[in-house]
Amino acid sequence: MVKGREKQNQAVKDFIEKEVLPHIQNHEEYEGKVDKWTQRFEAIRSIQGLAYGADPDKFPKTDPWEGCADIGIPLEAITLRAIIARFVKTIFTKPICNVTGRGGQDKNEAKIVEEYNTYTLEDEMNFERQYYDIMMDVGLTGDGIGKLIEADEDYSWEETYFTLINPISGEPILDPSTKNEYDENWPDGYPIEVDENFQPTPNPVLNMTPEVKEITVEKTDKVYFGTKLIPVNPKDFITPEGADTYDIDELPFMAHKFRKSWYWLKKREGDPKDGGYENLDKIKPSEDQDKTISTLKKIDLIEVWGKVDIENSQGEKQPKEIIALYAIEAGELLGWIPNPYKGKRMFFHWQIMPMPHRFRGKSIPEFAKGLRDLIDAIFNHMVDRDTINSHPPFVYDEESGFDPEVHTFGPAEFWGVSDKTRLGRLNMGNTSEYNSEWILEFALGLLQKLFGVTDYTLGAESNIASNKTARGIMAIIGEGNFSFDTMISILQMTNKKFFEANIQMHAKMMKERGMEKKVFYVTESQDNPFRQIARNILSLKWNFIPRGTSVETNLYRKREDAMLAYKTLGSEVFFSPEMSPTTLNNRKLLVQRIIDAFGLKEITLPSAEELAQEMIKMKATVQQEVMKKQQLEQLKKVAKFKKGTPEGEAAKRVLADIEMGQASSPQNSPMGGKNNAQPTT
């Protein structure tokens, strides 16, 4: 190993051990908070009952008495599920993201980049499913972390069959129809497959007859070439203590803890300069000799992205953005490379309730803590109160003749007592539940206002809605939508960065593989679904504009607005289909809104350019008809006023020819009119 590389390795190792690893210890407090919020989300008992333990069967609640109410109202789960459903519904409207050029890029190129981005998200990386997990982390912990990785995956298998062997060279004869560029062993095709009893014919050119022989062939095929989004547990994402920005690229460093088997690392062993791993024999765990199957435990690893002062070839230290892998327990650096993504870190940070000057955001359980505690306590108090009021202590005078060991409660029981006036229930005072109900409704109302999810948007009924007018309800829905839309906008900011990084990573992968073009398909295309995109197109700078806002997600409101807009603006001169190409396109946009609102995907309207061309043709046709009419009138005047002259007679003959031509046309023939009677036999 080059001495300069050894110094660089030591600099990276020192950086990790001195700057990064100490923050893992400080991270434990945050991990405890996440565990607490998750426990509250998953609780199957009241928050007060959680103090006894997670399992109510093993650790029953005993206060205020054994068997008291221990009911948990899953506010966090209800709120989180409702919010995430709206997140996913809103963000994954079609198209997910619009793409426009930053310079003179052609609109068709922007369109194909948009289609390719959608293809990679939906058909390759299964973006919606991964995004759902990340949104769960956002709601539970306040932060959702996603990692974008390159995935170039092959699958190998063995096949045994009979083939033809060249007796001179001893090599199998290949089948060119099975050519596979992804198989390095057989790039020109696999050995041809024949039956065991196949009789080969002599080859007069090579002066030989192939031999039939059984062989075993290892075949390889490409199963995935593209990018993947990996949800990262926020507990495994390490940042500097006191980080004051949400932007991962602006942090001094960041690290991702994960666990992998030694065999996973061994498969990737190689030159660290090329992204391979070294020092693997130093970290190989010992095998359990008592078991027949190898059970090597997984290794705790940490992947570090950050700026490290590294000596260059001149011996000068310069900050360099690097990516390194380090085995925590063994204390070994397994490899590092300079960041190949132009200094950008391929981790993305989603939040819905960010906090200024902090990396971590706020979670739903964190904000709802006090309300959940209050509602659980009041609800269980109401149940306990109903229980004790329905079965209050029984008061009796010892002289009454009542004996609790003899006289039991229940139907068809007979009591022999001397004085029943000395028996009775203990008066428990005011037993009305109204005193608690208003607190429950008040707390639920606060929770709904906090997260923009109301009874109205959920389609539920409650006493809160009983005294609201239709206009008032729409105002509340609108307020909730705008509150929710703020969260969507914050998410879309990260989506924009993610979409851009995804396309740039695809361009990088194609360049490294020597691919000039890539074929993909558009699922919803009504014509040829296959498309082809060039690497140089992907490498350009594009503007990514995520679609979807919560204000637009109400389907019925969307349809109503589209119809109202058409009715209100359709008669305006600026939406006239006859005035100009611009006004015709304005009207087309009104119609397009109606088509989109009703989901009529089978209808495709012409583009603005096509409309302009149609209008030019229409105007030209109208102008021709006007000119013909003017010429006809002129001929009639000449025939009338210059009767008997050569000029007048010529005009008369032209008019006669025109009339005969019209008479011979189908619409003017005796049989051509649709109202004419047909001949009978």
XYZ file of C-alpha atoms in Angstrom:
681
model
C 0.000 0.000 0.000
C 1.266 3.473 -0.879
C 2.548 5.403 2.125
C 0.431 8.435 1.206
C -2.666 6.286 1.223
C -1.732 4.970 4.682
C -1.622 8.529 6.025
C -4.983 9.271 4.454
C -6.463 6.100 5.966
C -5.178 7.103 9.387
C -6.645 10.600 9.009
C -10.061 9.147 8.178
C -9.840 6.617 11.031
C -8.850 9.335 13.532
C -11.719 11.528 12.369
C -14.250 8.749 12.929
C -12.897 7.743 16.338
C -12.450 11.272 17.691
C -15.295 13.188 16.038
C -18.023 10.667 15.262
C -17.993 7.792 17.759
C -18.390 10.013 20.883
C -21.724 11.214 19.508
C -23.086 7.656 19.527
C -23.034 7.762 23.341
C -24.830 11.120 23.362
C -27.398 9.671 20.967
C -28.756 7.216 23.541
C -31.010 9.835 25.167
C -32.694 10.487 21.818
C -33.124 6.745 21.246
C -34.898 6.500 24.604
C -37.329 9.247 23.556
C -38.106 7.476 20.293
C -38.766 4.227 22.166
C -41.127 6.083 24.504
C -43.114 7.693 21.663
C -43.299 4.348 19.860
C -44.514 2.635 23.035
C -47.287 5.215 23.432
C -48.275 4.736 19.777
C -48.449 0.941 20.141
C -50.016 0.949 23.631
C -52.939 -1.458 24.107
C -53.792 0.053 27.476
C -54.123 3.472 29.057
C -51.117 5.742 29.497
C -51.559 5.453 33.269
C -51.494 1.670 32.883
C -48.194 1.807 30.973
C -46.513 2.691 34.255
C -47.205 -0.913 35.342
C -45.875 -2.461 32.127
C -46.678 -2.892 28.439
C -48.788 -6.057 28.890
C -52.005 -5.441 30.876
C -52.478 -9.195 31.428
C -49.110 -9.582 33.151
C -49.151 -6.240 34.930
C -52.772 -5.272 35.682
C -53.629 -1.794 36.866
C -54.556 -1.738 40.587
C -55.295 1.935 41.209
C -57.873 3.011 42.363
C -58.800 -0.674 42.823
C -58.026 -4.040 41.279
C -59.935 -4.557 38.049
C -60.396 -0.818 37.454
C -60.688 0.577 33.926
C -57.498 0.470 31.846
C -58.682 1.590 28.411
C -56.310 3.397 26.071
C -57.669 5.801 23.450
C -55.157 5.467 20.560
C -55.111 9.152 19.647
C -51.591 8.987 18.210
C -52.467 6.022 15.999
C -55.757 7.556 14.820
C -54.150 10.912 14.052
C -51.034 9.446 12.472
C -52.935 7.052 10.206
C -55.284 9.824 9.073
C -52.419 12.217 8.339
C -50.273 9.655 6.508
C -53.230 8.553 4.376
C -53.648 12.178 3.270
C -49.892 12.584 2.766
C -49.704 9.598 0.426
C -52.975 10.440 -1.364
C -51.851 14.021 -1.928
C -48.228 13.486 -2.924
C -48.895 10.553 -5.249
C -51.373 12.302 -7.531
C -50.444 11.959 -11.208
C -48.050 13.229 -12.300
C -45.985 12.998 -9.123
C -43.611 15.662 -10.371
C -43.458 18.034 -13.328
C -40.113 18.640 -15.029
C -39.125 21.809 -16.875
C -35.869 22.929 -18.461
C -33.520 25.507 -17.013
C -32.294 26.725 -20.348
C -33.140 26.011 -23.952
C -34.058 22.376 -23.400
C -36.832 21.183 -25.643
C -40.235 20.592 -24.059
C -40.283 17.048 -25.415
C -37.016 16.324 -23.584
C -38.458 17.687 -20.332
C -41.518 15.482 -20.839
C -39.459 12.340 -21.310
C -37.356 13.134 -18.209
C -40.640 13.541 -16.305
C -41.852 10.148 -17.575
C -38.515 8.512 -16.741
C -38.552 9.933 -13.214
C -42.067 8.539 -12.692
C -40.958 5.173 -14.111
C -38.015 4.916 -11.697
C -40.225 5.863 -8.735
C -43.196 3.608 -9.480
C -41.880 0.677 -11.491
C -38.339 0.309 -10.140
C -37.837 1.455 -6.552
C -41.458 1.052 -5.340
C -41.233 4.593 -3.990
C -44.734 4.786 -2.507
C -44.189 1.787 -0.207
C -40.820 3.046 1.038
C -42.251 6.538 1.429
C -45.012 5.185 3.662
C -42.423 3.780 6.101
C -40.573 7.095 6.100
C -43.805 8.994 6.783
C -44.473 6.675 9.738
C -41.089 7.712 11.127
C -41.944 11.366 10.488
C -45.135 11.049 12.501
C -43.668 8.893 15.287
C -40.297 10.570 15.781
C -40.551 13.917 13.998
C -37.965 12.907 11.388
C -38.005 10.608 8.378
C -34.639 9.669 6.887
C -34.224 8.047 3.483
C -31.038 6.850 1.808
C -30.713 6.780 -1.988
C -28.368 4.052 -3.199
C -27.093 2.671 -6.483
C -28.319 -0.861 -7.140
C -26.620 -2.971 -9.818
C -27.743 -6.496 -8.983
C -27.060 -9.749 -10.810
C -28.475 -13.210 -10.225
C -26.481 -16.367 -10.971
C -27.659 -19.968 -11.277
C -26.448 -23.253 -12.762
C -28.017 -25.334 -15.522
C -26.925 -28.823 -16.637
C -27.789 -29.922 -20.165
C -26.352 -31.444 -23.358
C -24.526 -29.236 -25.830
C -22.339 -29.455 -28.939
C -18.557 -29.409 -28.444
C -16.002 -28.468 -31.086
C -13.649 -31.506 -31.014
C -10.720 -29.417 -32.262
C -10.840 -26.614 -29.669
C -12.774 -28.468 -26.995
C -15.007 -25.408 -26.599
C -18.826 -25.548 -26.699
C -20.642 -24.120 -29.705
C -22.554 -20.994 -28.691
C -26.139 -20.012 -29.418
C -26.006 -16.356 -30.632
C -29.697 -15.866 -29.846
C -28.849 -16.095 -26.115
C -26.325 -13.248 -26.180
C -26.315 -11.521 -22.766
C -24.235 -8.380 -22.255
C -24.586 -8.724 -18.472
C -22.879 -12.133 -18.308
C -19.102 -11.633 -18.317
C -18.439 -15.369 -18.762
C -20.713 -15.822 -21.787
C -21.177 -12.370 -23.392
C -21.549 -13.860 -26.914
C -24.207 -16.379 -25.924
C -24.590 -19.578 -23.904
C -23.657 -23.074 -25.183
C -26.349 -24.345 -27.498
C -28.794 -26.785 -25.887
C -29.595 -30.116 -27.629
C -31.187 -33.470 -26.785
C -29.023 -36.308 -25.512
C -29.764 -38.340 -28.676
C -29.121 -35.473 -31.075
C -27.149 -36.509 -34.208
C -24.857 -33.607 -35.246
C -24.114 -33.069 -38.929
C -20.526 -32.695 -40.171
C -19.210 -29.176 -40.738
C -17.448 -29.185 -44.143
C -15.971 -25.719 -43.620
C -14.166 -26.623 -40.390
C -13.768 -30.259 -41.435
C -15.149 -31.607 -38.156
C -18.279 -33.121 -36.621
C -19.457 -31.627 -33.286
C -19.728 -33.945 -30.309
C -22.710 -34.168 -27.922
C -21.619 -33.709 -24.323
C -23.279 -32.891 -20.998
C -21.997 -29.751 -19.282
C -22.927 -27.498 -16.365
C -23.201 -23.820 -17.244
C -23.299 -20.973 -14.739
C -25.611 -18.287 -16.084
C -25.951 -14.686 -14.945
C -28.634 -12.128 -15.634
C -29.371 -8.591 -14.572
C -32.239 -8.411 -12.082
C -31.990 -4.723 -11.181
C -30.161 -1.697 -12.505
C -31.203 1.597 -11.009
C -31.642 3.359 -7.704
C -33.319 2.341 -4.456
C -34.714 4.294 -1.534
C -33.858 2.748 1.839
C -35.809 3.978 4.896
C -33.358 4.671 7.744
C -34.395 4.295 11.367
C -33.927 7.781 12.910
C -32.357 6.059 15.936
C -29.566 4.840 13.637
C -28.888 8.259 12.129
C -26.090 10.026 14.030
C -25.578 13.795 13.864
C -23.266 16.142 15.793
C -24.588 17.013 19.227
C -26.347 20.372 19.087
C -26.797 20.280 15.291
C -28.599 23.513 14.391
C -29.809 22.817 10.856
C -32.238 20.353 9.292
C -30.138 20.227 6.087
C -28.001 17.077 6.038
C -25.605 18.576 3.477
C -24.745 21.428 5.862
C -23.783 19.213 8.821
C -20.053 18.782 9.604
C -20.685 15.059 9.333
C -23.450 12.476 9.551
C -23.331 8.763 10.152
C -25.602 5.791 9.594
C -25.424 2.786 11.925
C -26.440 -0.590 10.530
C -25.649 -4.287 10.924
C -24.512 -6.694 8.208
C -23.136 -10.208 8.090
C -19.463 -10.832 7.452
C -20.386 -12.657 4.234
C -22.175 -9.532 2.980
C -18.915 -7.617 3.461
C -16.786 -10.421 1.987
C -18.833 -10.332 -1.210
C -17.829 -6.679 -1.581
C -14.146 -7.118 -0.766
C -11.822 -5.234 -3.099
C -9.689 -2.161 -3.618
C -11.033 0.649 -1.383
C -10.258 3.170 -4.125
C -12.903 1.428 -6.230
C -15.393 1.251 -3.373
C -14.349 -2.191 -2.122
C -13.733 -3.185 1.503
C -10.491 -4.355 3.155
C -9.332 -5.657 6.580
C -12.243 -8.108 6.599
C -10.247 -10.999 8.088
C -9.559 -8.826 11.152
C -13.253 -8.478 11.942
C -14.531 -11.977 11.144
C -16.554 -13.206 14.147
C -15.869 -16.664 15.565
C -18.332 -19.371 14.574
C -20.466 -21.257 17.070
C -19.000 -24.767 16.953
C -22.042 -26.259 18.719
C -24.297 -25.585 15.741
C -24.289 -27.394 12.419
C -25.169 -24.245 10.464
C -22.780 -21.296 10.397
C -24.219 -18.615 12.663
C -21.795 -15.733 12.395
C -23.311 -12.825 14.255
C -23.890 -9.604 12.391
C -21.289 -6.857 12.625
C -22.079 -3.351 13.881
C -21.017 -0.908 11.167
C -21.146 2.839 10.773
C -21.109 4.654 7.437
C -19.719 8.177 7.773
C -20.198 11.078 5.360
C -18.248 14.225 6.204
C -15.364 16.586 5.543
C -11.935 15.302 6.636
C -8.576 17.077 6.428
C -6.541 14.790 4.168
C -3.013 15.245 2.840
C -2.725 15.602 -0.915
C 0.213 14.505 -3.063
C 2.101 17.708 -2.114
C 1.738 16.959 1.600
C -0.780 19.750 2.159
C -3.917 19.104 4.203
C -7.168 19.943 2.477
C -10.772 19.287 3.547
C -12.290 16.540 1.423
C -15.853 15.213 1.496
C -15.555 11.448 1.974
C -17.659 8.329 2.510
C -16.170 5.767 4.920
C -17.189 2.435 6.455
C -16.008 1.549 9.966
C -16.483 -1.577 12.107
C -17.441 -0.251 15.545
C -16.594 -3.179 17.835
C -13.356 -4.159 16.073
C -12.279 -0.537 15.587
C -11.261 -1.152 11.978
C -11.581 1.145 8.979
C -12.896 -1.005 6.134
C -12.521 1.552 3.373
C -13.275 5.067 2.176
C -13.741 6.969 -1.083
C -14.171 10.637 -2.020
C -17.829 11.605 -2.296
C -18.690 10.985 -5.992
C -21.964 12.944 -5.844
C -20.522 16.450 -6.203
C -20.406 16.943 -2.446
C -24.076 16.054 -1.945
C -24.977 13.448 0.656
C -27.442 10.857 -0.562
C -29.555 11.041 2.591
C -32.832 12.956 2.669
C -34.599 14.465 5.665
C -38.405 14.709 5.753
C -40.264 16.626 8.483
C -43.774 18.009 9.036
C -43.157 20.007 12.212
C -39.586 21.337 12.037
C -38.089 23.289 14.902
C -35.925 26.334 14.125
C -32.188 25.953 14.774
C -32.538 22.223 15.441
C -31.948 19.130 13.367
C -34.753 17.114 14.949
C -38.413 17.934 14.400
C -41.397 17.343 16.672
C -43.496 14.174 16.542
C -47.232 13.613 16.841
C -46.955 11.661 20.145
C -44.732 14.425 21.531
C -47.254 17.177 20.787
C -50.206 15.007 21.770
C -48.687 13.796 25.058
C -50.659 16.056 27.396
C -53.918 15.587 25.494
C -53.526 11.789 25.414
C -52.789 11.706 29.147
C -55.839 13.895 29.832
C -58.250 11.954 27.612
C -57.124 8.545 28.888
C -57.439 9.684 32.501
C -60.890 11.244 32.019
C -62.239 8.328 29.981
C -61.119 5.733 32.511
C -62.392 7.947 35.328
C -65.812 8.015 33.618
C -65.829 4.218 33.313
C -64.738 3.786 36.927
C -67.332 6.317 38.068
C -70.055 4.506 36.134
C -68.914 1.227 37.649
C -68.941 2.508 41.225
C -72.226 4.390 40.734
C -73.886 1.290 39.289
C -72.547 -0.816 42.143
C -72.118 1.541 45.115
C -71.303 0.302 48.626
C -74.328 -1.306 50.314
C -75.171 0.211 53.706
C -76.934 -1.831 56.380
C -77.609 -1.680 60.117
C -76.386 -4.688 62.044
C -79.807 -4.778 63.781
C -81.587 -5.130 60.414
C -80.930 -8.840 60.206
C -78.812 -8.514 57.011
C -75.811 -10.830 56.813
C -73.485 -10.266 53.779
C -72.243 -13.852 54.061
C -75.788 -15.182 53.732
C -77.607 -12.627 51.614
C -76.110 -12.494 48.097
C -77.003 -10.128 45.263
C -78.693 -11.393 42.096
C -82.028 -12.337 40.541
C -84.330 -14.795 42.386
C -82.538 -14.213 45.683
C -84.579 -14.135 48.917
C -83.541 -12.174 51.972
C -85.028 -12.611 55.391
C -84.457 -9.352 57.293
C -86.209 -7.785 60.278
C -86.161 -4.142 59.047
C -85.634 -3.304 55.376
C -85.654 0.437 56.120
C -82.234 -0.041 57.616
C -80.852 -1.229 54.239
C -79.817 0.927 51.260
C -77.200 2.130 48.755
C -74.625 4.692 49.696
C -75.438 8.038 48.040
C -72.507 8.851 45.703
C -73.543 12.429 44.916
C -73.592 13.904 41.367
C -73.182 11.086 38.856
C -73.616 13.155 35.670
C -71.065 12.457 32.933
C -71.625 15.862 31.349
C -68.956 17.327 33.608
C -66.364 15.188 31.804
C -67.770 15.049 28.268
C -67.046 18.690 27.476
C -63.414 18.202 28.497
C -63.120 15.239 26.107
C -64.604 17.236 23.222
C -62.403 20.212 24.051
C -59.260 18.055 24.076
C -60.222 16.323 20.808
C -60.899 19.703 19.209
C -57.434 20.921 20.203
C -55.851 17.791 18.750
C -57.731 18.205 15.481
C -56.780 21.869 15.161
C -53.155 21.031 15.904
C -52.809 18.552 13.032
C -55.450 19.848 10.601
C -57.507 16.636 10.748
C -61.121 17.289 11.754
C -64.297 15.229 12.036
C -65.405 16.794 8.760
C -62.312 15.817 6.788
C -62.531 12.326 8.266
C -66.209 12.087 7.317
C -67.174 11.490 10.959
C -70.019 12.906 13.015
C -69.670 14.321 16.514
C -71.338 16.745 18.873
C -68.729 19.299 17.848
C -70.303 19.399 14.382
C -73.915 19.492 15.507
C -74.185 23.285 15.675
C -72.132 24.129 12.587
C -73.586 25.514 9.367
C -72.483 24.216 5.983
C -70.485 27.409 5.411
C -68.894 27.067 8.848
C -67.958 23.461 8.198
C -66.368 24.404 4.856
C -64.403 27.133 6.641
C -63.101 24.613 9.178
C -62.186 22.163 6.402
C -60.438 24.969 4.545
C -58.524 25.983 7.651
C -57.507 22.372 8.234
C -56.480 21.999 4.591
C -54.258 25.068 4.699
C -52.726 23.899 7.984
C -52.161 20.500 6.424
C -50.924 22.079 3.204
C -48.083 23.701 5.123
C -46.913 20.231 6.156
C -47.222 19.011 2.559
C -45.166 21.974 1.301
C -42.373 21.162 3.762
C -42.375 17.528 2.609
C -42.339 18.576 -1.052
C -39.175 20.631 -0.487
C -37.336 17.408 0.341
C -39.127 15.516 -2.444
C -37.751 18.048 -4.929
C -34.161 17.401 -3.772
C -34.778 13.660 -3.854
C -36.175 13.635 -7.413
C -33.215 15.663 -8.681
C -30.676 13.396 -6.945
C -32.442 10.308 -8.313
C -32.080 11.443 -11.930
C -28.457 12.553 -11.445
C -27.591 9.188 -9.875
C -29.103 7.378 -12.872
C -26.984 9.516 -15.216
C -23.857 8.670 -13.177
C -24.593 4.932 -13.253
C -25.188 4.946 -17.011
C -21.917 6.817 -17.582
C -19.921 4.339 -15.484
C -21.492 1.403 -17.354
C -20.886 3.004 -20.749
C -24.610 3.175 -21.499
C -25.577 5.928 -23.928
C -29.320 5.191 -23.814
C -31.818 3.297 -21.725
C -35.220 1.892 -22.692
C -38.117 2.189 -20.258
C -41.896 2.073 -20.467
C -44.846 4.290 -19.564
C -47.628 2.178 -18.070
C -50.490 4.576 -18.811
C -49.446 5.366 -22.384
C -52.231 4.825 -24.920
C -49.810 4.454 -27.827
C -46.422 2.690 -27.820
C -45.546 2.416 -24.087
C -41.801 2.105 -24.668
C -39.544 5.146 -24.472
C -35.827 5.714 -24.893
C -33.822 8.272 -22.961
C -30.246 9.361 -23.594
C -27.682 9.725 -20.825
C -26.739 13.241 -21.910
C -30.383 14.292 -21.485
C -30.437 13.002 -17.892
C -27.181 14.829 -17.145
C -28.680 18.242 -17.895
C -29.979 20.552 -15.184
C -33.742 20.193 -14.787
C -36.307 21.877 -12.586
C -38.350 19.368 -10.584
C -41.732 20.689 -9.454
C -43.557 18.250 -7.135
C -47.317 18.218 -7.611
C -50.043 17.732 -5.054
C -51.382 20.059 -2.391
C -53.934 19.103 0.219
C -56.267 21.913 -0.844
C -56.756 20.090 -4.156
C -57.323 16.614 -2.748
C -61.052 16.885 -2.050
C -62.428 15.124 -5.126
C -65.944 16.502 -4.982
C -64.716 20.013 -4.281
C -62.366 19.670 -7.229
C -65.225 18.717 -9.562
C -67.426 21.501 -8.245
C -64.702 24.096 -8.742
C -63.974 22.864 -12.274
C -67.643 23.078 -13.310
C -68.081 26.486 -11.674
C -64.965 27.847 -13.379
C -66.235 26.684 -16.781
C -69.697 28.133 -16.175
C -68.340 31.470 -14.920
C -65.492 32.017 -17.381
C -66.709 30.106 -20.448
C -68.685 33.071 -21.798
C -65.844 35.573 -21.300
C -64.102 36.887 -24.407
C -60.712 35.704 -23.139
C -62.001 32.116 -23.294
C -63.605 32.367 -26.736
C -62.807 29.382 -28.980
C -62.953 31.608 -32.071
C -61.002 34.734 -31.142
C -57.359 33.590 -31.145
C -55.148 30.560 -30.433
C -54.497 31.938 -26.937
C -58.186 32.244 -26.030
C -58.862 28.823 -27.565
C -56.132 27.318 -25.364
C -57.614 29.111 -22.334
C -60.904 27.341 -23.003
C -59.076 24.054 -23.451
C -57.556 24.478 -19.968
C -61.040 24.917 -18.495
C -62.157 21.683 -20.160
C -58.950 19.928 -19.040
C -59.762 20.728 -15.400
C -63.144 19.038 -15.784
C -61.561 15.975 -17.422
C -58.951 15.698 -14.645
C -61.542 16.183 -11.887
C -63.677 13.334 -13.237
C -60.678 11.107 -13.975
C -61.463 10.703 -17.693
C -58.028 9.370 -18.649
C -59.257 8.022 -21.999
C -59.827 11.574 -23.269
C -56.780 13.399 -24.624
C -57.098 17.057 -25.593
C -54.865 18.587 -28.263
C -51.854 20.620 -27.180
C -51.654 24.413 -27.484
C -49.549 24.052 -30.646
C -52.065 21.656 -32.213
C -54.929 24.010 -31.337
C -53.100 26.914 -32.958
C -52.584 24.905 -36.155
C -56.246 23.845 -36.202
C -57.345 27.456 -35.809
C -55.085 28.541 -38.688
C -56.589 25.807 -40.896
C -60.118 26.742 -39.839
C -59.556 30.429 -40.593
C -58.015 29.564 -43.960
C -61.054 27.416 -44.834
C -63.466 30.175 -43.815
C -61.499 32.713 -45.831
C -61.609 30.466 -48.897
C -65.384 30.106 -48.583
C -65.780 33.880 -48.289
C -63.631 34.427 -51.376
C -65.640 31.844 -53.331
C -68.875 33.549 -52.354
C -67.511 36.949 -53.381
C -66.374 35.571 -56.744
C -69.807 33.989 -57.314
C -71.570 37.277 -56.601
C -69.200 39.061 -58.975
C -69.969 36.546 -61.748
C -73.710 37.026 -61.240
C -73.311 40.813 -61.575
C -71.261 40.458 -64.765
C -73.809 38.020 -66.268
C -76.671 40.404 -65.411
C -75.255 43.785 -66.338
C -73.177 42.698 -69.344
C -75.801 40.452 -70.861
C -75.201 39.763 -74.563
C -71.544 40.726 -74.433
C -68.770 38.132 -74.732
C -67.806 38.856 -71.119
C -71.383 38.414 -69.905
C -71.903 35.194 -71.878
C -68.649 33.778 -70.459
C -69.807 34.593 -66.923
C -73.156 32.948 -67.673
C -71.451 29.726 -68.828
C -69.278 29.632 -65.690
C -72.380 30.024 -63.506
C -74.104 27.211 -65.407
C -71.096 24.938 -64.878
C -71.087 25.744 -61.126
C -74.809 24.972 -60.843
C -74.389 21.673 -62.722
C -71.473 20.721 -60.425
C -73.556 21.403 -57.328
C -76.490 19.472 -58.783
C -74.305 16.415 -59.429
C -72.870 16.364 -55.867
C -74.314 13.621 -53.548
C -76.048 16.007 -51.185
C -77.960 17.652 -54.092
C -78.801 14.499 -56.075
C -82.426 13.273 -56.044
C -81.361 10.134 -54.108
C -78.829 11.870 -51.829
C -81.125 13.741 -49.468
C -81.668 11.976 -46.184
C -85.393 12.815 -46.284
C -85.956 11.407 -49.795
C -88.050 8.258 -50.020
C -86.225 5.113 -51.173
C -87.514 3.181 -54.208
C -89.642 0.163 -53.476
C -89.569 -3.146 -55.284
